[in-house]
Coordinates of C-alpha atoms in Angstrom, one line a residue:
Chain A
X1 CA -1.7 0.8 34.0
X2 CA -1.3 -1.9 31.4
X3 CA 0.8 -1.1 28.4
X4 CA -1.7 -2.4 26.0
X5 CA -1.1 -2.3 22.3
X6 CA 2.0 -0.8 20.7
X7 CA 2.8 2.7 21.9
X8 CA 4.6 5.6 20.5
X9 CA 8.3 5.9 21.3
X10 CA 7.5 9.4 22.7
X11 CA 4.9 7.9 25.0
X12 CA 7.4 5.4 26.3
X13 CA 9.8 8.4 26.9
X14 CA 7.1 10.3 28.7
X15 CA 6.5 7.3 30.9
X16 CA 10.1 7.3 31.8
X17 CA 9.9 11.0 32.8
X18 CA 6.9 10.2 34.9
X19 CA 8.7 7.4 36.7
X20 CA 11.3 9.9 37.7
X21 CA 8.8 11.6 40.0
X22 CA 9.8 10.0 43.3
X23 CA 7.2 9.8 46.0
X24 CA 7.9 11.5 49.3
X25 CA 4.9 10.2 51.1
X26 CA 5.9 7.4 53.5
X27 CA 2.6 5.6 53.1
X28 CA 3.3 5.1 49.3
X29 CA 4.9 1.7 49.0
X30 CA 5.1 1.5 45.2
X31 CA 4.5 4.5 42.9
X32 CA 4.6 4.6 39.1
X33 CA 6.4 1.5 37.6
X34 CA 4.4 -1.6 38.5
X35 CA 0.9 -2.8 37.5
X36 CA -0.7 -0.8 40.2
X37 CA 0.4 1.8 42.9
X38 CA 0.5 0.5 46.4
X39 CA -0.4 2.6 49.5
X40 CA -0.6 1.5 53.1
X41 CA -4.2 1.1 54.2
X42 CA -4.2 -0.4 57.7
X43 CA -2.0 -2.7 59.7
X44 CA -2.7 -5.8 57.6
X45 CA -3.4 -4.5 54.1
X46 CA -2.5 -2.3 51.3
X47 CA -4.7 -0.3 48.9
X48 CA -4.0 -0.8 45.2
X49 CA -4.7 1.9 42.5
X50 CA -4.6 1.6 38.8
X51 CA -6.0 3.4 35.7
X52 CA -6.5 2.3 32.1
X53 CA -7.7 4.4 29.3
X54 CA -9.2 3.0 26.0
X55 CA -9.6 5.4 23.1
X56 CA -11.5 4.8 19.8
X57 CA -9.2 4.4 16.9
X58 CA -6.3 3.4 19.1
X59 CA -7.4 0.6 21.4
X60 CA -10.6 -0.4 19.5
X61 CA -12.2 0.4 16.1
X62 CA -15.1 2.7 15.6
X63 CA -18.2 0.6 15.5
X64 CA -16.9 -2.0 18.0
X65 CA -19.6 -3.3 20.3
X66 CA -19.7 -0.9 23.2
X67 CA -20.6 -3.8 25.6
X68 CA -17.2 -5.4 24.8
X69 CA -15.4 -2.1 25.2
X70 CA -17.0 -1.6 28.6
X71 CA -16.1 -5.1 29.6
X72 CA -12.5 -4.7 28.4
X73 CA -12.0 -1.3 30.1
X74 CA -12.9 -2.9 33.4
X75 CA -11.2 -6.2 32.8
X76 CA -7.8 -4.6 32.0
X77 CA -7.8 -2.8 35.4
X78 CA -8.9 -6.0 37.2
X79 CA -6.0 -7.8 35.6
X80 CA -3.6 -5.1 36.9
X81 CA -4.9 -5.6 40.5
X82 CA -4.6 -9.4 40.1
X83 CA -1.0 -8.9 39.0
X84 CA -0.2 -7.4 42.4
X85 CA -1.8 -10.4 44.2
X86 CA -4.9 -8.4 45.1
X87 CA -8.7 -8.3 44.7
X88 CA -10.6 -5.5 43.0
X89 CA -13.0 -3.5 45.2
X90 CA -14.2 -0.3 43.7
X91 CA -14.2 1.5 40.3
X92 CA -14.8 5.0 39.0
X93 CA -15.5 5.2 35.3
X94 CA -14.9 8.3 33.1
X95 CA -16.4 8.3 29.7
X96 CA -16.4 10.6 26.7
X97 CA -19.4 9.9 24.5
X98 CA -20.0 11.0 20.8
X99 CA -23.1 13.2 20.7
X100 CA -25.0 11.2 18.0
X101 CA -24.9 7.9 19.8
X102 CA -24.5 8.9 23.4
X103 CA -27.4 7.0 24.9
X104 CA -27.0 3.6 23.0
X105 CA -23.3 3.7 23.6
X106 CA -23.6 4.5 27.3
X107 CA -26.1 1.6 27.6
X108 CA -23.8 -0.8 25.9
X109 CA -20.8 0.3 28.0
X110 CA -22.8 0.0 31.2
X111 CA -23.8 -3.6 30.3
X112 CA -20.1 -4.5 29.9
X113 CA -19.0 -2.7 33.0
X114 CA -21.8 -4.3 35.0
X115 CA -20.8 -7.8 33.8
X116 CA -17.3 -7.4 35.2
X117 CA -18.5 -5.6 38.4
X118 CA -20.9 -8.5 39.1
X119 CA -18.4 -11.2 38.3
X120 CA -15.7 -9.8 40.6
X121 CA -18.0 -8.0 43.2
X122 CA -16.7 -4.5 42.3
X123 CA -18.7 -1.5 43.4
X124 CA -19.0 1.3 40.8
X125 CA -18.8 4.3 43.2
X126 CA -18.2 7.2 40.8
X127 CA -17.5 8.6 37.4
X128 CA -17.6 11.5 35.0
X129 CA -19.6 11.6 31.8
X130 CA -18.7 13.9 29.0
X131 CA -19.3 14.7 25.3
X132 CA -16.4 13.7 23.0
X133 CA -15.9 13.4 19.3
X134 CA -14.5 9.9 19.8
X135 CA -15.4 7.3 22.4
X136 CA -13.0 7.4 25.4
X137 CA -13.3 5.3 28.5
X138 CA -11.0 5.5 31.5
X139 CA -11.4 3.1 34.4
X140 CA -9.9 3.9 37.8
X141 CA -9.8 0.9 40.0
X142 CA -9.2 0.5 43.7
X143 CA -8.1 -2.9 45.0
X144 CA -6.9 -4.4 48.2
X145 CA -4.2 -6.9 49.1
X146 CA -3.0 -8.5 52.4
X147 CA 0.5 -7.1 53.2
X148 CA 2.1 -10.6 53.1
X149 CA 0.4 -11.4 49.7
X150 CA 1.6 -8.3 47.8
X151 CA 3.7 -9.3 44.7
X152 CA 5.8 -6.9 42.8
X153 CA 7.5 -7.3 39.4
X154 CA 10.9 -6.3 40.9
X155 CA 11.4 -9.1 43.5
X156 CA 12.2 -12.2 41.4
X157 CA 15.4 -14.1 42.4
X158 CA 17.9 -15.9 40.2
X159 CA 17.0 -19.6 40.1
X160 CA 13.2 -18.9 40.4
X161 CA 11.0 -20.8 38.0
X162 CA 8.8 -18.9 35.6
X163 CA 5.1 -19.7 35.0
X164 CA 2.2 -18.4 33.0
X165 CA -1.5 -18.8 33.8
X166 CA -2.7 -19.8 30.4
X167 CA -1.9 -20.3 26.7
X168 CA -0.6 -17.3 24.7
X169 CA -0.9 -15.6 21.3
X170 CA -3.6 -14.8 18.7
X171 CA -5.6 -12.8 21.2
X172 CA -6.7 -10.2 18.6
X173 CA -8.9 -13.0 17.2
X174 CA -11.4 -11.8 19.8
X175 CA -10.2 -12.9 23.3
X176 CA -8.4 -9.5 23.8
X177 CA -11.9 -8.0 24.3
X178 CA -13.6 -10.6 26.4
X179 CA -10.8 -12.2 28.4
X180 CA -11.1 -13.5 32.0
X181 CA -8.9 -11.5 34.4
X182 CA -7.0 -14.0 36.6
X183 CA -8.2 -13.0 40.0
X184 CA -9.0 -16.6 41.2
X185 CA -5.6 -17.7 40.1
X186 CA -3.7 -14.9 41.9
X187 CA -5.7 -15.5 45.1
X188 CA -5.0 -19.2 44.9
X189 CA -1.3 -18.6 44.4
X190 CA -1.1 -16.1 47.2
X191 CA -2.8 -18.4 49.6
X192 CA -0.6 -21.5 48.8
X193 CA 2.7 -20.1 47.7
X194 CA 5.3 -17.4 48.2
X195 CA 5.0 -15.8 44.7
X196 CA 8.3 -14.0 44.2
X197 CA 7.3 -11.7 41.3
X198 CA 4.3 -11.2 39.0
X199 CA 3.1 -9.1 36.0
X200 CA 0.1 -9.4 33.7
X201 CA 0.9 -10.0 30.0
X202 CA -0.5 -7.0 28.2
X203 CA 2.2 -6.5 25.6
X204 CA 3.2 -10.1 25.2
X205 CA 5.6 -12.5 27.0
X206 CA 8.6 -11.1 25.1
X207 CA 8.2 -7.5 26.3
X208 CA 6.7 -8.2 29.7
X209 CA 9.3 -10.8 30.7
X210 CA 11.9 -8.1 29.9
X211 CA 10.0 -5.8 32.3
X212 CA 10.3 -8.3 35.1
X213 CA 14.0 -9.0 34.4
X214 CA 14.7 -5.2 34.2
X215 CA 12.9 -4.5 37.4
X216 CA 14.5 -7.4 39.2
X217 CA 18.0 -6.9 37.8
X218 CA 18.1 -10.4 36.4
X219 CA 18.2 -12.4 33.2
X220 CA 15.9 -15.2 32.2
X221 CA 15.7 -18.3 30.0
X222 CA 12.5 -19.6 28.3
X223 CA 12.1 -23.1 27.0
X224 CA 10.4 -22.8 23.6
X225 CA 8.8 -26.3 23.8
X226 CA 7.1 -25.4 27.1
X227 CA 5.4 -22.1 26.0
X228 CA 1.6 -22.9 25.7
X229 CA -0.1 -21.6 22.6
X230 CA -3.6 -20.7 21.8
X231 CA -5.6 -22.2 19.0
X232 CA -4.6 -20.6 15.7
X233 CA -1.1 -19.7 16.9
X234 CA 1.2 -20.8 14.1
X235 CA 4.6 -20.0 15.7
X236 CA 6.3 -19.1 18.9
X237 CA 6.8 -15.5 17.7
X238 CA 3.0 -15.0 18.0
X239 CA 2.9 -16.4 21.5
X240 CA 5.7 -14.1 22.4
X241 CA 4.7 -10.8 20.7
X242 CA 1.0 -10.8 19.8
X243 CA 0.2 -9.2 23.2
X244 CA -3.1 -8.6 25.0
X245 CA -3.0 -12.1 26.5
X246 CA -3.8 -10.8 30.0
X247 CA -2.5 -14.0 31.5
X248 CA -0.3 -13.8 34.7
X249 CA 3.4 -14.2 34.4
X250 CA 4.9 -15.1 37.7
X251 CA 7.9 -16.7 39.4
X252 CA 8.3 -19.2 42.3
X253 CA 11.3 -20.4 44.3
X254 CA 12.4 -24.0 43.5
X255 CA 10.5 -25.6 46.4
X256 CA 7.2 -23.8 45.6
X257 CA 7.7 -24.5 41.9
X258 CA 8.1 -28.2 42.5
X259 CA 4.9 -28.1 44.7
X260 CA 2.9 -26.3 42.0
X261 CA 4.2 -28.5 39.2
X262 CA 3.5 -31.7 41.0
X263 CA -0.1 -30.7 41.7
X264 CA -1.0 -28.8 38.5
X265 CA -3.1 -31.5 36.9
X266 CA -4.6 -32.9 40.1
X267 CA -5.5 -30.6 42.9
X268 CA -6.7 -27.5 41.1
X269 CA -8.7 -26.5 38.0
X270 CA -6.2 -23.9 36.9
X271 CA -3.8 -24.2 34.0
X272 CA -0.4 -23.1 35.1
X273 CA 2.5 -23.7 32.7
X274 CA 6.2 -23.9 33.7
X275 CA 8.0 -22.0 30.9
X276 CA 11.5 -21.1 32.1
X277 CA 13.9 -19.9 34.8
X278 CA 15.3 -16.7 36.1
X279 CA 19.0 -16.3 35.7
X280 CA 21.6 -13.7 36.5
X281 CA 21.6 -10.3 34.9
X282 CA 24.6 -10.8 32.6
X283 CA 23.0 -13.8 30.9
X284 CA 20.3 -11.5 29.4
X285 CA 16.9 -12.8 28.4
X286 CA 17.2 -15.9 26.1
X287 CA 15.1 -18.7 24.7
X288 CA 16.3 -22.3 24.4
X289 CA 14.7 -23.3 21.1
X290 CA 13.3 -26.5 19.7
X291 CA 16.4 -26.6 17.5
X292 CA 18.6 -26.7 20.6
X293 CA 20.1 -23.2 20.4
X294 CA 19.9 -19.9 22.3
X295 CA 18.2 -16.8 20.9
X296 CA 17.9 -13.4 22.5
X297 CA 14.4 -12.3 23.5
X298 CA 14.1 -8.6 23.2
X299 CA 11.2 -6.2 23.7
X300 CA 10.4 -5.9 20.1
X301 CA 11.3 -9.3 18.7
X302 CA 14.0 -11.9 18.6
X303 CA 16.9 -12.5 16.2
X304 CA 16.4 -15.6 14.3
X305 CA 14.3 -18.7 13.8
Chain B
X1 CA -16.8 14.5 39.5
X2 CA -17.5 18.1 38.9
X3 CA -20.2 18.8 36.3
X4 CA -18.1 21.3 34.5
X5 CA -19.5 23.2 31.5
X6 CA -22.8 22.6 30.0
X7 CA -23.6 18.9 29.4
X8 CA -25.8 17.1 27.0
X9 CA -29.3 16.2 28.2
X10 CA -28.4 12.6 27.4
X11 CA -25.4 12.8 29.6
X12 CA -27.5 14.0 32.5
X13 CA -29.9 11.1 31.9
X14 CA -26.9 8.7 31.9
X15 CA -25.7 10.1 35.2
X16 CA -29.2 9.5 36.6
X17 CA -29.0 5.8 35.4
X18 CA -25.6 5.6 37.0
X19 CA -26.9 6.9 40.3
X20 CA -29.4 4.1 40.3
X21 CA -26.6 1.5 40.8
X22 CA -26.8 1.1 44.6
X23 CA -23.7 0.0 46.4
X24 CA -23.9 -3.2 48.4
X25 CA -20.6 -2.9 50.1
X26 CA -20.9 -1.8 53.7
X27 CA -17.7 0.1 53.6
X28 CA -19.0 2.5 50.9
X29 CA -20.5 5.5 52.8
X30 CA -21.3 7.6 49.7
X31 CA -21.4 6.3 46.2
X32 CA -22.2 8.2 43.0
X33 CA -24.1 11.5 43.6
X34 CA -21.8 13.8 45.7
X35 CA -18.6 15.6 44.8
X36 CA -16.6 12.5 45.7
X37 CA -17.2 8.9 46.7
X38 CA -16.6 8.1 50.4
X39 CA -15.2 4.8 51.6
X40 CA -14.3 3.7 55.2
X41 CA -10.5 3.8 55.6
X42 CA -9.8 3.2 59.3
X43 CA -11.4 4.0 62.6
X44 CA -11.0 7.7 62.4
X45 CA -11.0 8.5 58.7
X46 CA -12.6 8.0 55.3
X47 CA -11.0 7.7 51.8
X48 CA -12.4 10.1 49.2
X49 CA -12.3 9.2 45.4
X50 CA -13.1 11.4 42.5
X51 CA -12.4 11.5 38.7
X52 CA -12.6 14.4 36.3
X53 CA -12.0 14.2 32.5
X54 CA -11.1 17.1 30.3
X55 CA -11.5 16.8 26.5
X56 CA -10.1 19.0 23.8
X57 CA -12.9 20.8 22.0
X58 CA -15.3 20.3 24.9
X59 CA -13.6 21.6 28.1
X60 CA -10.8 23.6 26.4
X61 CA -10.0 24.8 22.9
X62 CA -7.3 23.2 20.6
X63 CA -4.1 25.2 21.1
X64 CA -4.8 26.1 24.7
X65 CA -1.7 26.2 26.9
X66 CA -1.1 22.5 28.0
X67 CA 0.3 23.8 31.3
X68 CA -3.0 25.4 32.1
X69 CA -4.9 22.3 31.1
X70 CA -2.7 20.1 33.4
X71 CA -3.3 22.6 36.2
X72 CA -7.0 22.7 35.7
X73 CA -7.4 18.9 35.4
X74 CA -5.8 18.5 38.8
X75 CA -7.4 21.5 40.4
X76 CA -10.9 20.4 39.5
X77 CA -10.4 17.2 41.4
X78 CA -8.8 18.9 44.3
X79 CA -11.9 21.1 44.5
X80 CA -14.1 18.0 44.6
X81 CA -12.1 16.6 47.6
X82 CA -12.3 20.0 49.3
X83 CA -16.0 20.1 48.9
X84 CA -16.2 16.9 51.1
X85 CA -14.1 18.6 53.8
X86 CA -11.0 16.6 52.9
X87 CA -7.4 16.9 51.8
X88 CA -6.1 15.5 48.5
X89 CA -3.4 12.8 48.9
X90 CA -2.6 10.9 45.7
X91 CA -3.4 11.2 42.0
X92 CA -3.3 9.0 39.0
X93 CA -3.3 10.8 35.6
X94 CA -4.5 9.3 32.3
X95 CA -3.6 11.2 29.2
X96 CA -4.3 10.7 25.5
X97 CA -1.8 12.7 23.4
X98 CA -1.9 13.7 19.7
X99 CA 1.0 12.1 17.9
X100 CA 2.4 15.3 16.3
X101 CA 2.9 17.1 19.5
X102 CA 3.0 14.4 22.1
X103 CA 6.3 15.4 23.8
X104 CA 5.7 19.2 24.1
X105 CA 2.2 18.6 25.2
X106 CA 3.2 16.1 27.8
X107 CA 5.8 18.4 29.1
X108 CA 3.3 21.3 29.4
X109 CA 0.8 19.1 31.1
X110 CA 3.3 17.8 33.6
X111 CA 4.3 21.4 34.6
X112 CA 0.7 22.2 35.3
X113 CA 0.2 18.9 37.2
X114 CA 3.4 19.4 39.2
X115 CA 2.3 22.9 40.2
X116 CA -0.9 21.6 41.8
X117 CA 0.8 18.5 43.3
X118 CA 3.5 20.7 44.9
X119 CA 1.0 23.3 46.2
X120 CA -1.2 20.7 47.9
X121 CA 1.4 18.0 48.6
X122 CA -0.2 15.4 46.3
X123 CA 1.8 12.4 45.2
X124 CA 1.4 11.4 41.6
X125 CA 1.5 7.6 42.0
X126 CA 0.3 6.3 38.6
X127 CA -1.1 6.9 35.2
X128 CA -1.6 5.7 31.7
X129 CA -0.3 7.5 28.6
X130 CA -1.8 6.9 25.2
X131 CA -2.0 8.2 21.7
X132 CA -5.2 10.0 20.8
X133 CA -6.4 12.2 18.0
X134 CA -7.5 14.9 20.5
X135 CA -5.9 15.7 23.8
X136 CA -7.7 14.0 26.7
X137 CA -6.7 14.2 30.4
X138 CA -8.4 12.3 33.2
X139 CA -7.4 12.8 36.8
X140 CA -8.3 10.3 39.5
X141 CA -7.7 11.7 42.9
X142 CA -7.6 10.0 46.3
X143 CA -8.3 12.2 49.3
X144 CA -8.8 11.7 53.0
X145 CA -11.0 13.2 55.6
X146 CA -11.5 12.7 59.4
X147 CA -14.9 11.0 60.0
X148 CA -16.3 13.9 62.0
X149 CA -15.2 16.4 59.3
X150 CA -16.9 14.8 56.3
X151 CA -19.5 17.1 54.7
X152 CA -22.1 16.0 52.2
X153 CA -24.4 18.0 50.0
X154 CA -27.5 16.2 51.4
X155 CA -27.3 17.2 55.0
X156 CA -28.3 20.9 55.1
X157 CA -31.1 21.8 57.5
X158 CA -33.9 24.4 57.2
X159 CA -32.8 27.6 58.8
X160 CA -29.1 27.0 58.0
X161 CA -27.3 30.0 56.6
X162 CA -25.7 29.8 53.1
X163 CA -22.1 31.0 52.4
X164 CA -19.7 31.1 49.5
X165 CA -15.9 31.2 49.7
X166 CA -15.4 33.9 47.1
X167 CA -16.9 36.2 44.4
X168 CA -18.6 34.6 41.5
X169 CA -19.1 35.0 37.7
X170 CA -17.0 35.8 34.6
X171 CA -14.6 32.9 35.3
X172 CA -14.3 32.2 31.6
X173 CA -12.2 35.4 31.4
X174 CA -9.3 33.1 32.5
X175 CA -9.8 32.2 36.1
X176 CA -11.6 28.9 35.1
X177 CA -8.2 27.5 34.1
X178 CA -6.0 28.8 36.9
X179 CA -8.3 28.9 40.0
X180 CA -7.2 28.1 43.5
X181 CA -9.0 25.1 45.0
X182 CA -10.3 26.0 48.4
X183 CA -8.5 23.4 50.5
X184 CA -7.3 25.8 53.2
X185 CA -10.8 27.2 53.5
X186 CA -12.4 23.8 53.9
X187 CA -9.9 22.7 56.5
X188 CA -10.4 26.0 58.4
X189 CA -14.1 25.5 58.4
X190 CA -14.0 21.8 59.4
X191 CA -11.7 22.7 62.3
X192 CA -13.8 25.5 63.7
X193 CA -17.4 24.8 62.7
X194 CA -19.9 22.1 62.1
X195 CA -20.4 22.6 58.4
X196 CA -23.9 21.1 57.6
X197 CA -23.5 20.8 53.8
X198 CA -21.1 21.7 51.1
X199 CA -20.6 21.6 47.3
X200 CA -18.1 23.2 44.9
X201 CA -19.5 25.6 42.4
X202 CA -18.7 24.0 39.0
X203 CA -21.9 24.8 37.1
X204 CA -22.7 28.1 38.9
X205 CA -24.5 29.0 42.0
X206 CA -27.9 28.7 40.3
X207 CA -27.5 25.0 39.4
X208 CA -25.3 23.9 42.3
X209 CA -27.6 25.4 45.0
X210 CA -30.4 23.4 43.4
X211 CA -28.2 20.3 43.7
X212 CA -27.9 21.0 47.5
X213 CA -31.6 21.7 48.0
X214 CA -32.5 18.6 46.0
X215 CA -30.2 16.4 47.9
X216 CA -31.2 17.8 51.3
X217 CA -34.9 18.0 50.4
X218 CA -35.1 21.7 51.2
X219 CA -35.7 25.0 49.6
X220 CA -33.5 28.1 49.8
X221 CA -33.5 31.8 49.5
X222 CA -30.7 34.0 48.2
X223 CA -30.3 37.7 48.9
X224 CA -29.3 39.3 45.6
X225 CA -27.5 42.2 47.2
X226 CA -25.3 39.8 49.1
X227 CA -24.0 37.8 46.2
X228 CA -20.3 38.7 45.7
X229 CA -19.3 39.4 42.1
X230 CA -16.0 39.2 40.3
X231 CA -14.6 42.1 38.3
X232 CA -16.2 42.3 34.9
X233 CA -19.5 40.8 36.1
X234 CA -22.2 43.0 34.8
X235 CA -25.3 41.4 36.4
X236 CA -26.5 38.8 38.9
X237 CA -27.3 36.4 36.1
X238 CA -23.6 36.0 35.4
X239 CA -22.8 35.4 39.0
X240 CA -25.5 32.7 39.1
X241 CA -24.9 31.0 35.8
X242 CA -21.5 31.6 34.3
X243 CA -20.2 28.5 36.1
X244 CA -16.6 27.2 36.7
X245 CA -16.2 29.4 39.8
X246 CA -14.9 26.5 41.9
X247 CA -15.7 28.3 45.1
X248 CA -17.2 26.4 48.0
X249 CA -20.9 26.8 48.7
X250 CA -21.7 25.7 52.2
X251 CA -24.2 25.9 55.0
X252 CA -23.9 26.5 58.8
X253 CA -26.4 26.4 61.6
X254 CA -27.5 29.7 63.1
X255 CA -24.9 29.7 65.9
X256 CA -22.0 28.8 63.7
X257 CA -23.1 31.3 61.1
X258 CA -23.1 34.1 63.7
X259 CA -19.7 33.0 64.8
X260 CA -18.3 33.1 61.2
X261 CA -20.0 36.3 60.3
X262 CA -18.7 38.1 63.4
X263 CA -15.2 37.0 62.7
X264 CA -14.9 37.1 58.9
X265 CA -13.0 40.3 58.6
X266 CA -10.9 40.0 61.8
X267 CA -9.6 36.5 62.7
X268 CA -9.0 35.0 59.3
X269 CA -7.7 35.9 55.8
X270 CA -10.5 34.1 54.0
X271 CA -13.4 35.8 52.2
X272 CA -16.6 34.1 53.2
X273 CA -19.8 35.7 52.1
X274 CA -23.2 35.2 53.7
X275 CA -25.6 35.0 50.7
X276 CA -28.8 33.3 51.9
X277 CA -30.7 30.8 54.0
X278 CA -32.1 27.3 53.6
X279 CA -35.8 27.0 53.8
X280 CA -38.4 24.2 53.7
X281 CA -38.8 22.2 50.5
X282 CA -42.2 23.6 49.5
X283 CA -40.8 27.2 49.3
X284 CA -38.5 26.2 46.4
X285 CA -35.3 28.0 45.5
X286 CA -35.8 31.8 45.3
X287 CA -33.9 35.0 45.3
X288 CA -35.0 38.2 47.1
X289 CA -34.0 40.8 44.5
X290 CA -32.7 44.4 44.8
X291 CA -36.2 45.5 43.6
X292 CA -37.7 43.7 46.7
X293 CA -39.4 40.8 44.9
X294 CA -39.0 37.1 44.8
X295 CA -37.8 35.2 41.7
X296 CA -37.4 31.5 41.1
X297 CA -33.8 30.2 40.8
X298 CA -33.8 27.2 38.5
X299 CA -31.0 25.1 37.2
X300 CA -31.0 26.8 33.8
X301 CA -31.9 30.4 34.6
X302 CA -34.4 32.6 36.4
X303 CA -37.7 34.0 35.3
X304 CA -37.6 37.8 35.3
X305 CA -35.4 40.7 36.1

């Protein structure tokens, strides 16, 4: 349920309609509107469910290596599960294959799917294979999370510190297809900290931070100098809006934030970056720039630089 | 995971490759190869998972009423869950929408989806909406079944009696889009009988009976005169091979079969038809015709009439 790549305005409207379907079932903890749906499993844990569809000509070009497409289709869903604090468990994969290259395509896709399933110990337990004019792949993933480790995007608090799990921007240079979903990171965080909110960065820090502030009814401030950038990233705009980073954006209370920051370079091998703070709703989403001024960070861009 | 409509030979080969992925996880009871995957949920019940993808130009024509497509996409998955003896619980729906008609299409699809979700009390808890040149809809469904009521296609026994839940054939006249998944029937059967095997008829009695006999390592014999036919069905071939009936095909031991047959017209409002018997593997899958002779029933047709 990542919002990967730019979407039609109509599609965003449709998603809003969909969100209006409220769940009546008491075992549904979170329905449409977070990275994954959350359903009570047993006393101590929740089931997590997410789907992500990739379509030729929209999410990847015709002729793209099917192995990479298979990898990405799986990895995007793993990233959604990670963003809830959970672990992936099972996957079902639907594919639509063009007739003229069905076998070679399927083989490539399977290699990519297998790579992710092996890396994260995910069982492929079902699927549906069809003929299609254009390649389509849709991965449904089932995950699991301990009740106390579930993290939503709607539960950040004013004063919380904002972190990302890696450098941002320029992902379309190749990393958007072969990225590493942050499962180890989310499990480490859940074990050692009380993570107050989390989302995976599919549409870029600018848009996804706005999703967190909207869901949590808060504002936020980013420190431009602290935003980590990937190689080849020329400016902050790219780090904010390129999208498809698939890093985790999360918040911690002041004590936990201090604990994480003091140990970042010593106790663990992860790369967490402290990039800002949550503020109250009426302050909006801002960035404190290198030039020492505030700019608004909107979903689709920011005002001046 | 219905095998709706005729598939490419390559696709069938791919499905065989997929089946070769054996699950290592001990909580996976049934992986690829039945109507739905089965995973341990809690002490008394299993979770059921299935996906079904419908693609414009393959499963339905361009210009087909989107409400009917939405209905069918959901109903096909409900039918898969019913074929395991279970009840549908939650669904996640991925759609790819053509740009020029995204909103009206989405609205139509949602009406159809809503109809099924209301009828069977299914919560829509997630989804993914994308742009696509051709309409694609992929439904992932989560179901539940009591452990003792789970029915597989691989557990029929020689001597069991074969039943179907309704008349067959000519479904492409319209019923293939707006059929009634047999949830009430499967729940009635599970409560009152020990159902020894079950499958839903997506590719027609001829092919799907062969799936049951193959999975159960048995043969079968059908009685031509007993096969119930829909209006407009001119011959037995249509009842066997038209496909998309979405009736349940199931087997009962002799005692249960007698109990069901003696009560069919009195105690319940369902229409179960006794159509044959399971035999041993070396007898193959046959039909005893009206002309008092045996014919072979293969996946793709039968030999003479």
